[in-house]
JSON list of N, CA and C in Angstrom, two decimals:
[
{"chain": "A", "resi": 1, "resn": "UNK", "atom": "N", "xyz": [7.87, 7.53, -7.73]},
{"chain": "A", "resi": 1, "resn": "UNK", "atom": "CA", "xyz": [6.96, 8.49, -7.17]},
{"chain": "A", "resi": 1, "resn": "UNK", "atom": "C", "xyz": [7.67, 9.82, -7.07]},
{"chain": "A", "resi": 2, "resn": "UNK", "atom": "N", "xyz": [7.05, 10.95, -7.42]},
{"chain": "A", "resi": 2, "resn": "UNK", "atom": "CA", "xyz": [7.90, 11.95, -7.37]},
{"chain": "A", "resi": 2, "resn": "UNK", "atom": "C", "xyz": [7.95, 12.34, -5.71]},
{"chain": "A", "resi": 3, "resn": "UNK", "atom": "N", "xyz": [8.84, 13.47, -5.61]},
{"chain": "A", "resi": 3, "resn": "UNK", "atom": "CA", "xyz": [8.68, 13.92, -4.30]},
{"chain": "A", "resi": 3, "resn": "UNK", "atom": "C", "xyz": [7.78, 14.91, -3.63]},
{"chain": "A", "resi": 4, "resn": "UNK", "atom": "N", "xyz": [6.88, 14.98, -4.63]},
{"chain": "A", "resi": 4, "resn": "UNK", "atom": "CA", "xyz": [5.91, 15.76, -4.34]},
{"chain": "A", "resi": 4, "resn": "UNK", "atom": "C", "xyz": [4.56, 14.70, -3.32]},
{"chain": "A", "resi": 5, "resn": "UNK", "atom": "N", "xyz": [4.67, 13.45, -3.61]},
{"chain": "A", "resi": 5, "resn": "UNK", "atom": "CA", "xyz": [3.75, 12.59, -2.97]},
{"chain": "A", "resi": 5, "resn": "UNK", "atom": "C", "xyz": [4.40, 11.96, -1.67]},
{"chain": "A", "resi": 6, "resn": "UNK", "atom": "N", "xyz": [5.38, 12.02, -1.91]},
{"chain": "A", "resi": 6, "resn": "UNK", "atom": "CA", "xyz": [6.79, 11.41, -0.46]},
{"chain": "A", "resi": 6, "resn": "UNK", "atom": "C", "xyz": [5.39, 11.77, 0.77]},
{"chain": "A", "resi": 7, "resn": "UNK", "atom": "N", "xyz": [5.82, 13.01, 1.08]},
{"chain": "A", "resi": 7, "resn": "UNK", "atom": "CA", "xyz": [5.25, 13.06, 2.20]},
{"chain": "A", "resi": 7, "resn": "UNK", "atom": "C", "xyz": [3.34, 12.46, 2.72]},
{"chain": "A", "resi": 8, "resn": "UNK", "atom": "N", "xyz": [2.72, 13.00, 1.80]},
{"chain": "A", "resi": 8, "resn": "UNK", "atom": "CA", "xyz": [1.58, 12.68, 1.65]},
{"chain": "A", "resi": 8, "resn": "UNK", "atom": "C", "xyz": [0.93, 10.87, 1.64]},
{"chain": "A", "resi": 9, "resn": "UNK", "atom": "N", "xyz": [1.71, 10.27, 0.90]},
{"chain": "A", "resi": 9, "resn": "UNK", "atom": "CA", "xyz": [1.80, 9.33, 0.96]},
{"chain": "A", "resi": 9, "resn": "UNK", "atom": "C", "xyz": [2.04, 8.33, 2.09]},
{"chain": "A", "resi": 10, "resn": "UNK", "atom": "N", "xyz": [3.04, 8.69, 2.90]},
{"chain": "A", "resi": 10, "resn": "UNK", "atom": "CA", "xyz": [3.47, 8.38, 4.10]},
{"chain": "A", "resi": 10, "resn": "UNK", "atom": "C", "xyz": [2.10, 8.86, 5.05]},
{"chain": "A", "resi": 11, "resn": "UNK", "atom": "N", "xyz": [1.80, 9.71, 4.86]},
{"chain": "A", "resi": 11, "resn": "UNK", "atom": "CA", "xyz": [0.67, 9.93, 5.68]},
{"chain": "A", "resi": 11, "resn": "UNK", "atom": "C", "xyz": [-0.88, 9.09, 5.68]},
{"chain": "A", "resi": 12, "resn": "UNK", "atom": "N", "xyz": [-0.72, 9.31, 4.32]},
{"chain": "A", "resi": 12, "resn": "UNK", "atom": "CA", "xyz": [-1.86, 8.37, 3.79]},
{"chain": "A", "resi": 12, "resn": "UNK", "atom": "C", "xyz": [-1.65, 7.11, 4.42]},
{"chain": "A", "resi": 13, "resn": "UNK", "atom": "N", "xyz": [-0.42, 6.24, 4.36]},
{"chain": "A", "resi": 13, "resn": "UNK", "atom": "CA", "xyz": [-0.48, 4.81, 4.41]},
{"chain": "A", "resi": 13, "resn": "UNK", "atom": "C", "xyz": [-0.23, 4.52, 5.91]},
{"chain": "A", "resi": 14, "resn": "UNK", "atom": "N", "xyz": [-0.14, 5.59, 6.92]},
{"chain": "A", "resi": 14, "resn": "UNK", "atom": "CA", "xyz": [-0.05, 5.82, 8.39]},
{"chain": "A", "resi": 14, "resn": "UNK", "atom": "C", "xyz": [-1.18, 5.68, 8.88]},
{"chain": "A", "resi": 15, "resn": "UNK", "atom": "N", "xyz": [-1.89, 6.69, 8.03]},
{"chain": "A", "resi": 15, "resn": "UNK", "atom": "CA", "xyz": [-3.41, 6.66, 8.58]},
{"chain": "A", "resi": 15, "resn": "UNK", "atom": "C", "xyz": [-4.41, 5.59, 8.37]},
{"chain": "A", "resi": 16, "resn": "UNK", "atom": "N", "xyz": [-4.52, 5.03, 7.17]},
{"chain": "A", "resi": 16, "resn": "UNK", "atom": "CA", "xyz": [-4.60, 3.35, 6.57]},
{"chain": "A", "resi": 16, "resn": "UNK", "atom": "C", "xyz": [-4.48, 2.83, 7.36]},
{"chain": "A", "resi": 17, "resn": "UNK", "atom": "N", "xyz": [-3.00, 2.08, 8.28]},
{"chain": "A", "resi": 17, "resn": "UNK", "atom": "CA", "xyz": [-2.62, 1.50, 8.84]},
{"chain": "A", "resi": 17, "resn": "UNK", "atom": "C", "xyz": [-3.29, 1.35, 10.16]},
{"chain": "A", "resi": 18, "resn": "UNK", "atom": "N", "xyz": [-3.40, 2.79, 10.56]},
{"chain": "A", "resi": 18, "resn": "UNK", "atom": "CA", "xyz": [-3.97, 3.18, 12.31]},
{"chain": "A", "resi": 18, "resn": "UNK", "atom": "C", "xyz": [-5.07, 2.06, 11.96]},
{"chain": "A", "resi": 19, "resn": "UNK", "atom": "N", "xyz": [-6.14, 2.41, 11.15]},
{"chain": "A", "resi": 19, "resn": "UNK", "atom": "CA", "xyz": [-7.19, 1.94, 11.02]},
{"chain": "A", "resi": 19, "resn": "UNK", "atom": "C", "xyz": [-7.56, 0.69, 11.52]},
{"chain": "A", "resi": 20, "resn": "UNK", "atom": "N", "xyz": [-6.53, -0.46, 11.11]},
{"chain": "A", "resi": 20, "resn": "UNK", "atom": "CA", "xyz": [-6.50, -1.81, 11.74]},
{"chain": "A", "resi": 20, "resn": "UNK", "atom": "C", "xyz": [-6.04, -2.36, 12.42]},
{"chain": "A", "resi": 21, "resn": "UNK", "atom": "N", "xyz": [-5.23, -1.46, 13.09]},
{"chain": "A", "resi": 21, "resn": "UNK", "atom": "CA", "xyz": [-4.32, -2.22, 14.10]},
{"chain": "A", "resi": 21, "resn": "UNK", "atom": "C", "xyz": [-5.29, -2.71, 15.38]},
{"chain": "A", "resi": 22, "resn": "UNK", "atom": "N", "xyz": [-4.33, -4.05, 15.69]},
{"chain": "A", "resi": 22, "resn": "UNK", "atom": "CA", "xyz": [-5.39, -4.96, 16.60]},
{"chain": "A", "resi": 22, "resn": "UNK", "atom": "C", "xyz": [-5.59, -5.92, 15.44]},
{"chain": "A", "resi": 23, "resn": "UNK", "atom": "N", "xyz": [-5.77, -5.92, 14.57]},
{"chain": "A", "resi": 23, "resn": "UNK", "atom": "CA", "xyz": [-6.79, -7.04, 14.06]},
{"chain": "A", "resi": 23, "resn": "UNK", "atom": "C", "xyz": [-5.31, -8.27, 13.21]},
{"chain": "A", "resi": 24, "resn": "UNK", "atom": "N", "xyz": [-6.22, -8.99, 12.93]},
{"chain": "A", "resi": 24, "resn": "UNK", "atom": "CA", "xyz": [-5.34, -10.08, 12.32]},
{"chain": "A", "resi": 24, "resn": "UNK", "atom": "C", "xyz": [-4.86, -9.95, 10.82]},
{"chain": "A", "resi": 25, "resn": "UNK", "atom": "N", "xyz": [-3.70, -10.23, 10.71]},
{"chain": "A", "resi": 25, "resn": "UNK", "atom": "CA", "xyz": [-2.96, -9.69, 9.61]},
{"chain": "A", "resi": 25, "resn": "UNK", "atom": "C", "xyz": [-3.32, -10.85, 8.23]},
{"chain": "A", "resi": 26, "resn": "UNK", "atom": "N", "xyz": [-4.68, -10.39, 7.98]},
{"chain": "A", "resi": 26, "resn": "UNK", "atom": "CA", "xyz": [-4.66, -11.64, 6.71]},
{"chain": "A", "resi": 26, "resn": "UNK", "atom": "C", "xyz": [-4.73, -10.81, 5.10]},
{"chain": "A", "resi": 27, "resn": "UNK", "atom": "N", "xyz": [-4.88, -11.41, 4.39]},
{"chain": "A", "resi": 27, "resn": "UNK", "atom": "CA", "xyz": [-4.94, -11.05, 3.06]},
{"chain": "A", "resi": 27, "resn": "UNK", "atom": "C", "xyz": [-5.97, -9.72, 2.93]},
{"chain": "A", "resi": 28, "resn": "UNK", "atom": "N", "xyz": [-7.29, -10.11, 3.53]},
{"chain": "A", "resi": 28, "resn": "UNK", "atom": "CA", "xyz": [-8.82, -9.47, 3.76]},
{"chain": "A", "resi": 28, "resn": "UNK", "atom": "C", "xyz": [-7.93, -7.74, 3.99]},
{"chain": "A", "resi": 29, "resn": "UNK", "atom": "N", "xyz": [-7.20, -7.97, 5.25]},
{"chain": "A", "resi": 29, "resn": "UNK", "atom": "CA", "xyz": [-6.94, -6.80, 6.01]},
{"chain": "A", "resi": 29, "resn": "UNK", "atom": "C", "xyz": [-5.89, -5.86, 5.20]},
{"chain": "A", "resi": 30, "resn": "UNK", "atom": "N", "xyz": [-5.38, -6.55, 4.08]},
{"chain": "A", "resi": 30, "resn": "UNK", "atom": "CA", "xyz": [-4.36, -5.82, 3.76]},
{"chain": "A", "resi": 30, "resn": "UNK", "atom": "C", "xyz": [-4.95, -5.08, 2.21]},
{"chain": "A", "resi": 31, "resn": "UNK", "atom": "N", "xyz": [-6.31, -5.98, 1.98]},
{"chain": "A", "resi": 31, "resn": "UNK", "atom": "CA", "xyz": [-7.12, -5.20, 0.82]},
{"chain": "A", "resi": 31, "resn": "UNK", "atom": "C", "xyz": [-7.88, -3.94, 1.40]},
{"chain": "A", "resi": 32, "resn": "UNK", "atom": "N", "xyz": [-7.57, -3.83, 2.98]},
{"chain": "A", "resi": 32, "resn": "UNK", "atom": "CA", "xyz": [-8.70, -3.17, 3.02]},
{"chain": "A", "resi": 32, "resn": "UNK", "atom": "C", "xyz": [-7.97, -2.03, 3.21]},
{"chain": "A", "resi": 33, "resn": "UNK", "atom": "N", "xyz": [-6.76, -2.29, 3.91]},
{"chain": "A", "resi": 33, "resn": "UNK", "atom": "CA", "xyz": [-5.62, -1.15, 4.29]},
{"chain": "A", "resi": 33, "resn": "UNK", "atom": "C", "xyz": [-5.12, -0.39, 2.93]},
{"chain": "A", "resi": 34, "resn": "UNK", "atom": "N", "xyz": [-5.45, -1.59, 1.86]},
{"chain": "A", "resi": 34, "resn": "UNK", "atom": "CA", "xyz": [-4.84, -0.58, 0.22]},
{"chain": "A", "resi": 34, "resn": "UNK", "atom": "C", "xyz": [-5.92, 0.75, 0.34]},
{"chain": "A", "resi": 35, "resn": "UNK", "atom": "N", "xyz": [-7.31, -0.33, 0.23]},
{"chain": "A", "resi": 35, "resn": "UNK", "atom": "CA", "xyz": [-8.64, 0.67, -0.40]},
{"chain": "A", "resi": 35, "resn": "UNK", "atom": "C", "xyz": [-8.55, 1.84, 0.36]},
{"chain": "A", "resi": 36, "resn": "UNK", "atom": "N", "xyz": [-8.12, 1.62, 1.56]},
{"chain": "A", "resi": 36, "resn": "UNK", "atom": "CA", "xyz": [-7.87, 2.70, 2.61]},
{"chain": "A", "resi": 36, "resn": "UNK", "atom": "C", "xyz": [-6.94, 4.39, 2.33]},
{"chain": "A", "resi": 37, "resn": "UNK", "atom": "N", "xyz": [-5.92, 3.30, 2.05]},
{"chain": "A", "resi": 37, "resn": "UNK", "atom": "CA", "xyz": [-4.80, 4.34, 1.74]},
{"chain": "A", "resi": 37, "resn": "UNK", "atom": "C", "xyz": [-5.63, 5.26, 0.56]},
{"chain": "A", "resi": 38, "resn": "UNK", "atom": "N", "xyz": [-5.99, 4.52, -0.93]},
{"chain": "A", "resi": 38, "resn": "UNK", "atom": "CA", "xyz": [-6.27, 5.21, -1.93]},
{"chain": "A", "resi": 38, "resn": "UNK", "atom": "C", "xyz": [-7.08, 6.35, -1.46]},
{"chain": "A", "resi": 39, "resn": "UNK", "atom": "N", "xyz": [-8.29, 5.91, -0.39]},
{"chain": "A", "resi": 39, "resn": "UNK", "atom": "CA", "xyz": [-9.73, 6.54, -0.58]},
{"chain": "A", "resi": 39, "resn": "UNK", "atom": "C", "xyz": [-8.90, 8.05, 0.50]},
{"chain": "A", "resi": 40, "resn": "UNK", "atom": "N", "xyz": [-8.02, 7.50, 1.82]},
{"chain": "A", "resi": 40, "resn": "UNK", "atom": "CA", "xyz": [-7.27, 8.86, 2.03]},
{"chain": "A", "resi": 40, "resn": "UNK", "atom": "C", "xyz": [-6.73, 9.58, 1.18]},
{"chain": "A", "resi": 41, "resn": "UNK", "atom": "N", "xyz": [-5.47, 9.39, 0.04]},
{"chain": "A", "resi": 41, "resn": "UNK", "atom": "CA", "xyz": [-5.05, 10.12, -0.40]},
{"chain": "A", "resi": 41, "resn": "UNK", "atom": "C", "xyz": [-5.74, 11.05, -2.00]},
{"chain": "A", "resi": 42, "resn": "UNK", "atom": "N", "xyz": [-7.17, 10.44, -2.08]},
{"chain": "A", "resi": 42, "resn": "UNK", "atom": "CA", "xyz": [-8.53, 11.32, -2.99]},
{"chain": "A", "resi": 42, "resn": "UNK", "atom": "C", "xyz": [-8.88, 11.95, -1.86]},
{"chain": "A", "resi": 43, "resn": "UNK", "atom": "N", "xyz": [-9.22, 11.53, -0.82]},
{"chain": "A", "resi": 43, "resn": "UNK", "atom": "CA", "xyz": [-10.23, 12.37, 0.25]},
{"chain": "A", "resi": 43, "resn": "UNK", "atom": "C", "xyz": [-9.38, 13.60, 0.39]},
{"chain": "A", "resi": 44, "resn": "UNK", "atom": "N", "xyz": [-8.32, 13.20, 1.21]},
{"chain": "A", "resi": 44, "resn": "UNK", "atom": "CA", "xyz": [-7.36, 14.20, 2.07]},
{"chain": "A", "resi": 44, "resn": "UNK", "atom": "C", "xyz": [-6.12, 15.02, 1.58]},
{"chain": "A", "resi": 45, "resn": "UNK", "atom": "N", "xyz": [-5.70, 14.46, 0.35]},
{"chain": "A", "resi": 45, "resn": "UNK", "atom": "CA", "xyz": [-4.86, 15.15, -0.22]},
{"chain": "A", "resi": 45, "resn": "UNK", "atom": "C", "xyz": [-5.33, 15.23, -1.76]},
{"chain": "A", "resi": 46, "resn": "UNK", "atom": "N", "xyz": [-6.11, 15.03, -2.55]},
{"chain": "A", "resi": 46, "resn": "UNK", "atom": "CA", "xyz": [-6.30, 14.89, -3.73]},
{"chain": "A", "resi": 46, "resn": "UNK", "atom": "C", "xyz": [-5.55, 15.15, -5.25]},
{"chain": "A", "resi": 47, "resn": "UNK", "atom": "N", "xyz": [-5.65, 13.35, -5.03]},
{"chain": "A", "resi": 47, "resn": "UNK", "atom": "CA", "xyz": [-4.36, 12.68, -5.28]},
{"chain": "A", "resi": 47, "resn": "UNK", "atom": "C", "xyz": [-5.02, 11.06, -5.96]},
{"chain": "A", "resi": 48, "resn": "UNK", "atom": "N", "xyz": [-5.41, 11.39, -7.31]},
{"chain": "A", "resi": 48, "resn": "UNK", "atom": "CA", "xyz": [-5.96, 9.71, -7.68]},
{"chain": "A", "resi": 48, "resn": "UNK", "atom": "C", "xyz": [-5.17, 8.92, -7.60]},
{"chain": "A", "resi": 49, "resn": "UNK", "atom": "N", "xyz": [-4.38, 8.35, -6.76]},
{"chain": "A", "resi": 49, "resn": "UNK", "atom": "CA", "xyz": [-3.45, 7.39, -6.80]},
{"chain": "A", "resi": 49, "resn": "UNK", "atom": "C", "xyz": [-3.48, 6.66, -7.98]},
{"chain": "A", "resi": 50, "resn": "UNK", "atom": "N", "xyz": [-4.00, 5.91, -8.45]},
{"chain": "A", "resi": 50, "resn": "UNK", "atom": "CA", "xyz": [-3.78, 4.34, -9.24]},
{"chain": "A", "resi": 50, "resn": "UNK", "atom": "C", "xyz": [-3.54, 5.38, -10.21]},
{"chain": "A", "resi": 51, "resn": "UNK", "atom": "N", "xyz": [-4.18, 6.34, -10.97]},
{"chain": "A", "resi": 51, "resn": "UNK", "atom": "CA", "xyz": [-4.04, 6.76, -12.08]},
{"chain": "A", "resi": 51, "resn": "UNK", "atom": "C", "xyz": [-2.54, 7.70, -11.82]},
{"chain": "A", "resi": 52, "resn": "UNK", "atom": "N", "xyz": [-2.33, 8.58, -11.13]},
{"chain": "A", "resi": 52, "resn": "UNK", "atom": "CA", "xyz": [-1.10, 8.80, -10.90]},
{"chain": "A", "resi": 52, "resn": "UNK", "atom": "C", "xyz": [0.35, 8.16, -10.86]},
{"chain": "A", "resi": 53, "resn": "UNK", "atom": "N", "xyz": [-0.07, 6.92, -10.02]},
{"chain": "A", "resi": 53, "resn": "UNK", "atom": "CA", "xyz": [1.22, 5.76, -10.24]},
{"chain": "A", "resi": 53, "resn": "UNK", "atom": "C", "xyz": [1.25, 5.55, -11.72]},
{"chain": "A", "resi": 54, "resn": "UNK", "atom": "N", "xyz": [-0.10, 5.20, -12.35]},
{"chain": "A", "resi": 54, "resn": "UNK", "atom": "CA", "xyz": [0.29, 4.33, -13.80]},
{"chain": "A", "resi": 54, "resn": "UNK", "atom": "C", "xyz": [0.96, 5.51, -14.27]},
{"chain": "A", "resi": 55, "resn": "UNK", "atom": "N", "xyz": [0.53, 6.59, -14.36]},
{"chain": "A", "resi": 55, "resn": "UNK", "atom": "CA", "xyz": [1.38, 7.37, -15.26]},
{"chain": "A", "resi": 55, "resn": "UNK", "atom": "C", "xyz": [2.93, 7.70, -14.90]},
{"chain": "A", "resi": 56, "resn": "UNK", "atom": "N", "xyz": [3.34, 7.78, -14.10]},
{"chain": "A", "resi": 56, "resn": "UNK", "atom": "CA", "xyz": [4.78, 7.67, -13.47]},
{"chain": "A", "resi": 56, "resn": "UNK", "atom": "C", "xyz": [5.65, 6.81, -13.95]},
{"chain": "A", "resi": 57, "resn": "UNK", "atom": "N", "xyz": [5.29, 5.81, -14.80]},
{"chain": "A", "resi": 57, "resn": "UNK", "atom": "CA", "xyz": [5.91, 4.90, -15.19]},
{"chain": "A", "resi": 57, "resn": "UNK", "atom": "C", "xyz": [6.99, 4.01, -13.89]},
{"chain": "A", "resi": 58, "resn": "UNK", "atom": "N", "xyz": [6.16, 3.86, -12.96]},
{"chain": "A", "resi": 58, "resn": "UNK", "atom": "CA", "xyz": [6.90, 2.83, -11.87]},
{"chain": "A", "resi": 58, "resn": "UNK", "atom": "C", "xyz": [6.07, 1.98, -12.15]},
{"chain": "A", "resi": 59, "resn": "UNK", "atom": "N", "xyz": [5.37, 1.24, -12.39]},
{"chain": "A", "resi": 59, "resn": "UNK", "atom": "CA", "xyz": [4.62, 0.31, -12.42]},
{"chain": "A", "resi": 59, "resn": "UNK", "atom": "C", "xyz": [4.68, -0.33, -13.83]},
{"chain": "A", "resi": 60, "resn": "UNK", "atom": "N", "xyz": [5.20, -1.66, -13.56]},
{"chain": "A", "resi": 60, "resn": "UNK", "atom": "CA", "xyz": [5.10, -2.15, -15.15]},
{"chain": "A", "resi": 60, "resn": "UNK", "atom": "C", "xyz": [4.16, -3.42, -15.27]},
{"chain": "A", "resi": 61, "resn": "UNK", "atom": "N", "xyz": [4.00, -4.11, -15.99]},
{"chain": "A", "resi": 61, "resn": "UNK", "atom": "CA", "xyz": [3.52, -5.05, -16.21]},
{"chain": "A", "resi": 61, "resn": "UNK", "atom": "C", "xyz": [4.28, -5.87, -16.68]},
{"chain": "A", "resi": 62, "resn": "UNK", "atom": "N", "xyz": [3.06, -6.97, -15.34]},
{"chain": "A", "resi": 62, "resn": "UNK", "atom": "CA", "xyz": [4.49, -8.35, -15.23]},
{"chain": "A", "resi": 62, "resn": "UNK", "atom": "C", "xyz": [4.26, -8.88, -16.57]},
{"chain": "A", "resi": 63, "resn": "UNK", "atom": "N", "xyz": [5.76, -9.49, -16.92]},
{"chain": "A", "resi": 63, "resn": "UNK", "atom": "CA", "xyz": [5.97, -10.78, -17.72]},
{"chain": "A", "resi": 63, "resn": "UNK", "atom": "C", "xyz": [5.39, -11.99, -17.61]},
{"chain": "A", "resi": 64, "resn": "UNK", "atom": "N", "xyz": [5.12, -12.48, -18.35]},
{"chain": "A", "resi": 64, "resn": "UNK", "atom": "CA", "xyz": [4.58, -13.88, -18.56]},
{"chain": "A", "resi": 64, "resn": "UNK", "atom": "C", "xyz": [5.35, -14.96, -17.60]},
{"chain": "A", "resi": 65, "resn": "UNK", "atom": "N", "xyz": [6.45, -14.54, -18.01]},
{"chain": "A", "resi": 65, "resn": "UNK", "atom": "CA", "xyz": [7.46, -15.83, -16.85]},
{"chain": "A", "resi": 65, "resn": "UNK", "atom": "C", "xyz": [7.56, -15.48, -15.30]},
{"chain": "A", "resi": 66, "resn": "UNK", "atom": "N", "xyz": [7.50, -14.06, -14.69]},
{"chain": "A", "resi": 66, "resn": "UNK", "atom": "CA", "xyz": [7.04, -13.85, -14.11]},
{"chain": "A", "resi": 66, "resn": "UNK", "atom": "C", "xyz": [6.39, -14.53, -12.63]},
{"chain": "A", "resi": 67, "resn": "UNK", "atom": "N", "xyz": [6.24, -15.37, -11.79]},
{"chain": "A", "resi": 67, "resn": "UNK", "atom": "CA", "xyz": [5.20, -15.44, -10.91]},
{"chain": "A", "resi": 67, "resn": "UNK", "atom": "C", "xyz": [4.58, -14.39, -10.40]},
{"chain": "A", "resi": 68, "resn": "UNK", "atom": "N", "xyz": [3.40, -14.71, -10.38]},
{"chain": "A", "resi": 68, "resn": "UNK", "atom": "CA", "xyz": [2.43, -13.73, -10.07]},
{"chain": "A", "resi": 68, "resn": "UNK", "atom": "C", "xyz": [2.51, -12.58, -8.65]},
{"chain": "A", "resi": 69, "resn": "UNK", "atom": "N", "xyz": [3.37, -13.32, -7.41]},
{"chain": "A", "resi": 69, "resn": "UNK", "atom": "CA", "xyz": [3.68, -12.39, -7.09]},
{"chain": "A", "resi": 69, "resn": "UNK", "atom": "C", "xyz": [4.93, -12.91, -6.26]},
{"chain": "A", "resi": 70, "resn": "UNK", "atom": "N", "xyz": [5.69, -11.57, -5.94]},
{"chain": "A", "resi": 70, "resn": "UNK", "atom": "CA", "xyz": [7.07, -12.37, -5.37]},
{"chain": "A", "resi": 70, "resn": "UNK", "atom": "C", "xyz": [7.80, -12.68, -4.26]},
{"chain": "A", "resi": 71, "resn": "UNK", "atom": "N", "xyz": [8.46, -13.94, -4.18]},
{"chain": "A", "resi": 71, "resn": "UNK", "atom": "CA", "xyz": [8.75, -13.94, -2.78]},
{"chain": "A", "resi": 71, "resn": "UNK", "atom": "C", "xyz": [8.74, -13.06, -1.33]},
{"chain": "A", "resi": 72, "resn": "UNK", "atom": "N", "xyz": [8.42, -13.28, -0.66]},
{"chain": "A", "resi": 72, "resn": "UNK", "atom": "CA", "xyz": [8.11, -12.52, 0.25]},
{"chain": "A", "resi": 72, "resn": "UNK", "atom": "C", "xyz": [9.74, -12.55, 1.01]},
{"chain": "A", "resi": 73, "resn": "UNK", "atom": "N", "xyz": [10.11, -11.23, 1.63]},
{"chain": "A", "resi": 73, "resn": "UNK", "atom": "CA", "xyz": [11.40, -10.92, 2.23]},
{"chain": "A", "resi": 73, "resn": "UNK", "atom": "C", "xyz": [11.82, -11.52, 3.42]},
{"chain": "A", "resi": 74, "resn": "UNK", "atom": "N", "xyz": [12.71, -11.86, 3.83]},
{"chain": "A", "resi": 74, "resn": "UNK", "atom": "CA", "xyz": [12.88, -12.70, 5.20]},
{"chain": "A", "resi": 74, "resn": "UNK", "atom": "C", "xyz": [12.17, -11.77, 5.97]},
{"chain": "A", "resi": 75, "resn": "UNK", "atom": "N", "xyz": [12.03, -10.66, 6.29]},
{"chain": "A", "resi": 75, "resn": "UNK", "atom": "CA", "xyz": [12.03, -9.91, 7.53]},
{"chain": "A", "resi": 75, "resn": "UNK", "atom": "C", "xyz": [10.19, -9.14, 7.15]},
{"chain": "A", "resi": 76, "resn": "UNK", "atom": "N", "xyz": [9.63, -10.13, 6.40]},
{"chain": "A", "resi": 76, "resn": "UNK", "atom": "CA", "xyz": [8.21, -9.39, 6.07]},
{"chain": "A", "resi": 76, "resn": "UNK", "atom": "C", "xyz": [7.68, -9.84, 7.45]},
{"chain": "A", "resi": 77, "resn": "UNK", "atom": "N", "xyz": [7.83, -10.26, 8.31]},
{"chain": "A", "resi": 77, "resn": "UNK", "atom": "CA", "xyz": [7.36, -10.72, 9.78]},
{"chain": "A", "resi": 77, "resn": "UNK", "atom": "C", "xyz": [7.05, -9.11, 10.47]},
{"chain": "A", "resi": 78, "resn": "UNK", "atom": "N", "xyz": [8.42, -8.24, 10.06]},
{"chain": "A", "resi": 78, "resn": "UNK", "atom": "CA", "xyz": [8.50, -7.33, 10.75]},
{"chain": "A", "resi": 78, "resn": "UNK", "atom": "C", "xyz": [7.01, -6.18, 10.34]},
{"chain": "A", "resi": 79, "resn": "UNK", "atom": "N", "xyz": [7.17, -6.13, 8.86]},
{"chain": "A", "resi": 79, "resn": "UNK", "atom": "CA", "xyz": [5.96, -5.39, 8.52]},
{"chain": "A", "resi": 79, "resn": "UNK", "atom": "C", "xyz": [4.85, -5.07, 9.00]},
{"chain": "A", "resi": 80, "resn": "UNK", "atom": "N", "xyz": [4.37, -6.49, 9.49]},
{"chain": "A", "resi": 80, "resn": "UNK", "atom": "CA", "xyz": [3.16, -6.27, 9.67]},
{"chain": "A", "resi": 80, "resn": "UNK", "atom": "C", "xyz": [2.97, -6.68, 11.83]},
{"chain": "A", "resi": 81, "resn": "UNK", "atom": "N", "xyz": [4.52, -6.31, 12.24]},
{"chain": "A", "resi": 81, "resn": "UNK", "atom": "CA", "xyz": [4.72, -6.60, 13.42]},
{"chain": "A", "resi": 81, "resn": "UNK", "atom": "C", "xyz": [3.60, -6.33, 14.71]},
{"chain": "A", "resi": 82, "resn": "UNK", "atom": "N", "xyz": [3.04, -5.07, 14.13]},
{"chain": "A", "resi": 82, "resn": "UNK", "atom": "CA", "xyz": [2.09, -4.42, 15.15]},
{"chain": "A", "resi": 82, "resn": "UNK", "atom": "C", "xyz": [0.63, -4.98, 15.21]},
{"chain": "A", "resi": 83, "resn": "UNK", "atom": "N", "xyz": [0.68, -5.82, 13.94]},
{"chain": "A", "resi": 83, "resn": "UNK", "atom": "CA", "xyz": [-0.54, -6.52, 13.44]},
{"chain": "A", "resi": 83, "resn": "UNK", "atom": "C", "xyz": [-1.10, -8.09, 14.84]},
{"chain": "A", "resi": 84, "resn": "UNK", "atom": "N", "xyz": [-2.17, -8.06, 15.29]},
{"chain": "A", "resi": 84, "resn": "UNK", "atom": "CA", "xyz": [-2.14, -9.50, 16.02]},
{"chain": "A", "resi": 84, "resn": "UNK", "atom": "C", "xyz": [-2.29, -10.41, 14.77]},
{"chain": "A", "resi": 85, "resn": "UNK", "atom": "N", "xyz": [-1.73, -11.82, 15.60]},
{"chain": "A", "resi": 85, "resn": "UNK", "atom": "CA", "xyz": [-1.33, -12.71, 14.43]},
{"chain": "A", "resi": 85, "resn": "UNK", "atom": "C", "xyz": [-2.03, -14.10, 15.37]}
]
């Protein structure tokens, strides 16, 4: 991501976040916290995310061998700490 989105971004995914806190940290909540972030950072900073990332070349596409997605970190507890569980 360049550093031109650093900040914005952070904001975006702050404000996302506010959105649900209180609620239960399931899969549902964390699709909604993405759609969130995106639809802030078109609304409020305008900024197509998805199309911006792809072009940045941070995003690759997984390999075949691959699992689909990856272990989760010991300390992902903490992430979503503020979340009720």
């Amino acid at each position: 991501m360049s550093a031109d989105l650093n900040r914005p971004a952070a904001a975006a995914l702050r404000l996302a976040v506010d959105r649900f806190v209180g609620q239960e940290a399931t899969p549902q909540v964390c699709v909604r916290i993405k759609k969130a972030f995106i639809q802030i950072m078109r609304e409020q900073f305008g900024v197509d995310w998805p199309a911006r990332v792809a072009d940045s070349g941070l995003v690759r596409r997984r390999q075949e061998t691959e699992p689909p997605y990856p272990a989760a970190p010991a300390d992902a507890h903490l992430i979503f700490s503020h979340f009720r569980t």
